[in-house]
Every structure is written in C-alpha cells, then in structure tokens.
Amino acid sequence: MSDIVPTLRRHRAALMIVGDSVAWIGSYLVFSTLRLDADVAAVPWVAVVLAALATAVLHAVIGWPLRLHHGRAALASFSEMVLLGLVTLTAGGLVFVVNLFGHWVPRSVPAAAAFATLVAVSWGRAAWRWARERDDQQVKNEGATRVVVIGAGEAGREIIGSMLRDPQRRWRPVGLLDDDPAKRHRRIRNVPVLGGTAQLGEIVGQTGATAAVVAIPSASSETISRLSFEARRAEIDVKVLPATTQLLTDNVGIRDLRDINLTDVLGRNQLDTDVAAIADYLKGKRVMVTGAGGSIGSELCRQIHRFGPSELMMLDRDESALHAVQLSIHGRALLDSDDVVLCDIRDLQALKTIFAERRPQVVFHAAALKHLPMLEQYPAEAVKTNIHGTWNVLQVAEMVDVERFVNVSTDKAANPASVLGYSKRIAERITAAHAQTSPGTFLSVRFGNVLGSRGSVLTAFAKQIAAGGPVTVTDPEVSRFFMTIEEACQLVVQAAAIGRPGEALVLDMGEPIRIIDVARQLIRQSGNDVPIEFTGLRPGEKLHEELFADDEPVDVRPEHPMVSHVPVPPVYPAEIDALPMRGERELVTRAMAALCQMGDASIAEQNTVDTAS
C-alpha cells in the first residue's frame, strides 16, 4: 500500500473522475435491474448505459469549475462531502427532469442512482483517506520519537496530522490524553485516546513514549505546571504549543512546538483583545513604532503587521536591532527599505525631518532607557531619553496631526521611588499635556515586568544557572507583577482603541509573584542543584511594585473588565526645561522627584475637591 498511495496521489483528478463515472454506471445498472424485478431481458441496456454515461459526464463537467476532483477541499472532509453532494445531486436531478420527458429509462432510476452514487463515491473517498493515513502511520524512521499528545481537540488533531505528514518522520504519535469524558473513545488519525492527564505516567509505560506534547494553546499556568511535574516524574521530555496570543496563525504544526518555559508556568492569562476594533484603526494607516528594535517594540511591530497597515515604520537607533525585527517579520533583512528608520529620539531635528516626510497617523512610543540600576548611576541620561526624548516625539507627532499616540509606560511610574520611575511618570505627564492641545488621542499605557524581555530577571537567572550559580535574589520577600510580552503588546495596541486622551491605562495582572519563586522554578526546570544568594535591595528598588499611585482610582474600568483608566496631571514645557541634563546625580534625581511630587499633589488636590463636591 505504501507504494501504491503516492501513485494514486499523482493522478488524483483522473482517478476520481473515473471512479465517480464507474459509480454512476454501476448504480444505473443495479437500479434498472431492480426496478424491472430483475428481468434482465426487459432492461433497455443501451438506454441505461447511455443515460449513465451522460450523467457521469455531466457530473464531471459540473465538478470541473468547482475543482471537486482537484483537491479544493481536504479528502473525505466535511467540506468535500458538501461539495460532492451538491454536484452529485445536481447532475442526477438534471437527468431525472430530462428523463421525465424522454422516458429513456424508468423514471425512478436517475433519482435512485444519484443517491446510490453519492454513498458509493463518499465511501470510496473515505477508503482512500484511510489508506493514505494508514500509509502515513507506517513510520519508516525506526528512531522516531514516540509521543503522547495531551489534548484531543483541534490543536491535537492538527499536531498529529503535522507529525504524520513530516517527511523526516521525527515524531510518532502513539496515544492521546484528555480529561473530557466525552472524548474517551475518540480516535484522531487512528491514534486513540488512552486516558486522562492524571494517567500520564501509566500511559507512558504502556506505549513506550519518550515525550509528551501539550496540545492545549489555552492551557492555564496551573495545568502546564502540573503536566510538567508529571512528565518529570515519568522521566520524559515535554513540549508545548505557544499560547494563542503567541501564534501568528490559527493553524499549528510541529514547527510551533517548544520546551516549557517559565512564561508557561507563571501565567498564560489571555487578554481578550477586540480584534475588530484594533484592525479598524490600524488597517490602511501609516504606523510608526519608536524603539522598534527592543523587546516591546519588536513584538508590537510583529502584531501591528498582522492588521494590514498601509505602512509600518520601525524606528530605532540600533541598526542590529532593526535588522533582527525586520528579519522576524519579513523573513529577509537587507535594511534597504523604507520600513526601517535609523534615528535617535534625542535628535529633535532628525525627528522633524522624518515625521514631515513620512507623516505617520498612529505612533507607538516604546523607545526608552529601562534598566533601574543603570539609571540610578546616570540619571541625566534618563532625562535626555525618557523625558526629553518623549517630549521630542510628542512635538513632532503633534506637528503632523497624528491621530493616535500611545506612550509605553511602566508600573514603576506609580508612586515612583527610582530614577526610572520618576522619568516614566514625567513622560506620562508630558503625554497628558499634549493630549490637551492636540486633536488626536494621546495617552499612556502602564504594565509590569515582561517575561523574556532583554535584561529581564529570567535572562539573568538563566545565565546564572547555566554557569552553575549562585542565583542572586535581592530579598526573600521581593515581588513583582509579570506578564508575557505578547499580552503586554496586546494591551498597548488595545489602549489606542479604547483609551481616552490624557489618561493612563493599567492592566489587571492578578497577584504579584515572588522573585524567589521564579528562581526556584527555573532551578527546578534545569534539573541542577544551584544555590540562591540574597544581595539586598538596590537604591531605588521597592520590595513590592504597585500599579496605581496612592491618589489614583483603581477600579475605573469603563471599556474593558481587565483594563483600568487613571487620570494623569499634565506637565508643561517650562517645567521640563528646568530639569538639569547634567550635573551631580543627586541634583538631577531630586529635580525629577520634585516634579513628580508637584503632579501628584495637584491630582490629589483635585480628587479631594471632587470628593467634597
């Protein structure tokens, strides 16, 4: 069979037309004989054969423009069955009507033959598909990895199909696990459901599997953590599909599989993004992303690209980073096209030239200095980039009448206690000031730590573990809010759709996670015994981060159940100009802190007035 099936595939159209024609002729002969009580002499054989041939030709003619025999729909799929029924019954119905006037064959024969043919050709296609799938399952590579697939839904079906179609035959699915009782008798491509996820160890022993694949893109962090633990107990490798927010297409395959990482274990909460609203304001628009080479900026570019902007401009001062993001989006990166823009946001004149020439309609401002300890040493750099750089981008955005401007902020801007927090809080306030004078929508979006970003705690811990330790944690009780980079970027994109001018949007990220738990989970995943050392909080670091300042409302969620809206007091040019961009660290830091306190005092006073009234 393995030698015959490839030959059949090469001649699919011709063989299917011949097979359908044989089914028509056979149906006509059988039902003509039955109609005349098996009286062979009474059957008008010539008329019957001619009617059968005419119907078969008509069937082929109708099916040709619909590509019925050319693989328009998957073999023996529901779509092909619908198409096959339409063509078969149409051909039989036309011959039935014409025969009513000519009486060449008994009147009931064309109708009966049509239904018999539909059954016959459907069974024929089902048999062909069974033979093909059986051939796929004859794994030629004896070294193929035996796999248990967890999840008998659509993702599991696609993963198994992808494994069986893989020409290298690297994977061999030997069983399915699913906790849904309704699926306990299900088979996918002849791979049976053998039990629930709690039986993973037992099923591994029965099947000889050496790997498990979690084919549940929406699996919770608790589920992933439990399955990871069960896989370690069974001494097998475990792979997962990315969360749905990480998939660029709805279809999944073996190329999407990856190892479990801390992102899966700490949280895969999905932000319910209104795709229609997003596509409406991005499709066909000229979009600019500053800091496009960074972790947030590059993911923003990848997500925005999916919504069909007329032009996506990726701006960064790092040419290597621009090369990487262009390669990730287009599969090529010659850096010779207009979509990459090499520019430093500190250079106002260069920004004016670029914005005047390109005239973006939507701007996502992600360019910033973000490493807290570094900015504590060099606060003037935070003033130049995070404050004056943001001010520069806002000025040129207003100059060309940008419709929507989203400033990417951080949870450290709430009750700021560090140079990073001060500078990002002032950037929020500059954005709010421009919202008062610009006809477009200017706002900020605030979120916590991003898992997997450059310079994140995960990267540092991974390198320390790889080096044999120790893993350094500042304090046993220190905690942070975490979210995936895909979810963070979805929030940024959605902010432009639902945000109001001048405010900051904050995602409800659930409970904060202790950093020591992150370290322990990474060490556990590595399988090595690595020590943990506590180094103490650094200057400017908080023990626990906050998403809201003390004087900000926390439950104002008019547009989305997971997104809070908070007011931001504006700051004006004269106050920004007064900030020193050089001099002693303490002087620069105190100046930023004082400006933040002025804004916090003004909004607190306004909240007091509103409460009294």
PDB file of C-alpha atoms in Angstrom, residues 261-263 265-267 449 451-452 456-462 465 471 473 476 478-482 512-526 532:
ATOM      1  CA  ASN A 261       9.453  27.813  29.809  1.00  0.00           C
ATOM      2  CA  LEU A 262       8.768  29.983  32.813  1.00  0.00           C
ATOM      3  CA  THR A 263       6.242  32.009  30.845  1.00  0.00           C
ATOM      4  CA  VAL A 265       4.421  28.086  34.333  1.00  0.00           C
ATOM      5  CA  LEU A 266       3.979  31.584  35.773  1.00  0.00           C
ATOM      6  CA  GLY A 267       0.991  32.556  33.716  1.00  0.00           C
ATOM      7  CA  ASN A 449       7.621  43.247  34.233  1.00  0.00           C
ATOM      8  CA  LEU A 451       8.707  37.841  30.863  1.00  0.00           C
ATOM      9  CA  GLY A 452      11.503  37.144  28.422  1.00  0.00           C
ATOM     10  CA  SER A 456      14.735  40.684  32.357  1.00  0.00           C
ATOM     11  CA  VAL A 457      15.178  38.662  35.531  1.00  0.00           C
ATOM     12  CA  LEU A 458      14.593  35.455  33.567  1.00  0.00           C
ATOM     13  CA  THR A 459      17.565  36.124  31.322  1.00  0.00           C
ATOM     14  CA  ALA A 460      19.805  36.887  34.278  1.00  0.00           C
ATOM     15  CA  PHE A 461      18.689  33.810  36.220  1.00  0.00           C
ATOM     16  CA  ALA A 462      19.100  31.537  33.179  1.00  0.00           C
ATOM     17  CA  ILE A 465      22.049  28.724  36.374  1.00  0.00           C
ATOM     18  CA  VAL A 471      21.340  32.692  41.570  1.00  0.00           C
ATOM     19  CA  VAL A 473      17.878  37.479  44.542  1.00  0.00           C
ATOM     20  CA  PRO A 476      13.329  36.756  50.069  1.00  0.00           C
ATOM     21  CA  VAL A 478      10.554  40.904  46.948  1.00  0.00           C
ATOM     22  CA  SER A 479       7.702  40.507  44.462  1.00  0.00           C
ATOM     23  CA  ARG A 480       6.818  41.783  41.013  1.00  0.00           C
ATOM     24  CA  PHE A 481       3.924  41.751  38.566  1.00  0.00           C
ATOM     25  CA  PHE A 482       4.623  39.660  35.474  1.00  0.00           C
ATOM     26  CA  PRO A 512       2.306  39.684  42.155  1.00  0.00           C
ATOM     27  CA  ILE A 513       4.808  36.814  42.085  1.00  0.00           C
ATOM     28  CA  ARG A 514       7.723  36.465  44.477  1.00  0.00           C
ATOM     29  CA  ILE A 515      11.067  36.600  42.683  1.00  0.00           C
ATOM     30  CA  ILE A 516      12.417  33.755  44.799  1.00  0.00           C
ATOM     31  CA  ASP A 517       9.620  31.535  43.449  1.00  0.00           C
ATOM     32  CA  VAL A 518      10.709  32.423  39.924  1.00  0.00           C
ATOM     33  CA  ALA A 519      14.298  31.493  40.769  1.00  0.00           C
ATOM     34  CA  ARG A 520      13.262  28.185  42.325  1.00  0.00           C
ATOM     35  CA  GLN A 521      11.086  27.265  39.346  1.00  0.00           C
ATOM     36  CA  LEU A 522      13.915  27.937  36.901  1.00  0.00           C
ATOM     37  CA  ILE A 523      16.332  25.903  39.014  1.00  0.00           C
ATOM     38  CA  ARG A 524      13.798  23.057  39.175  1.00  0.00           C
ATOM     39  CA  GLN A 525      13.391  23.124  35.396  1.00  0.00           C
ATOM     40  CA  SER A 526      17.156  22.996  34.892  1.00  0.00           C
ATOM     41  CA  ILE A 532      20.390  31.067  45.889  1.00  0.00           C
TER      42      ILE A 532
END
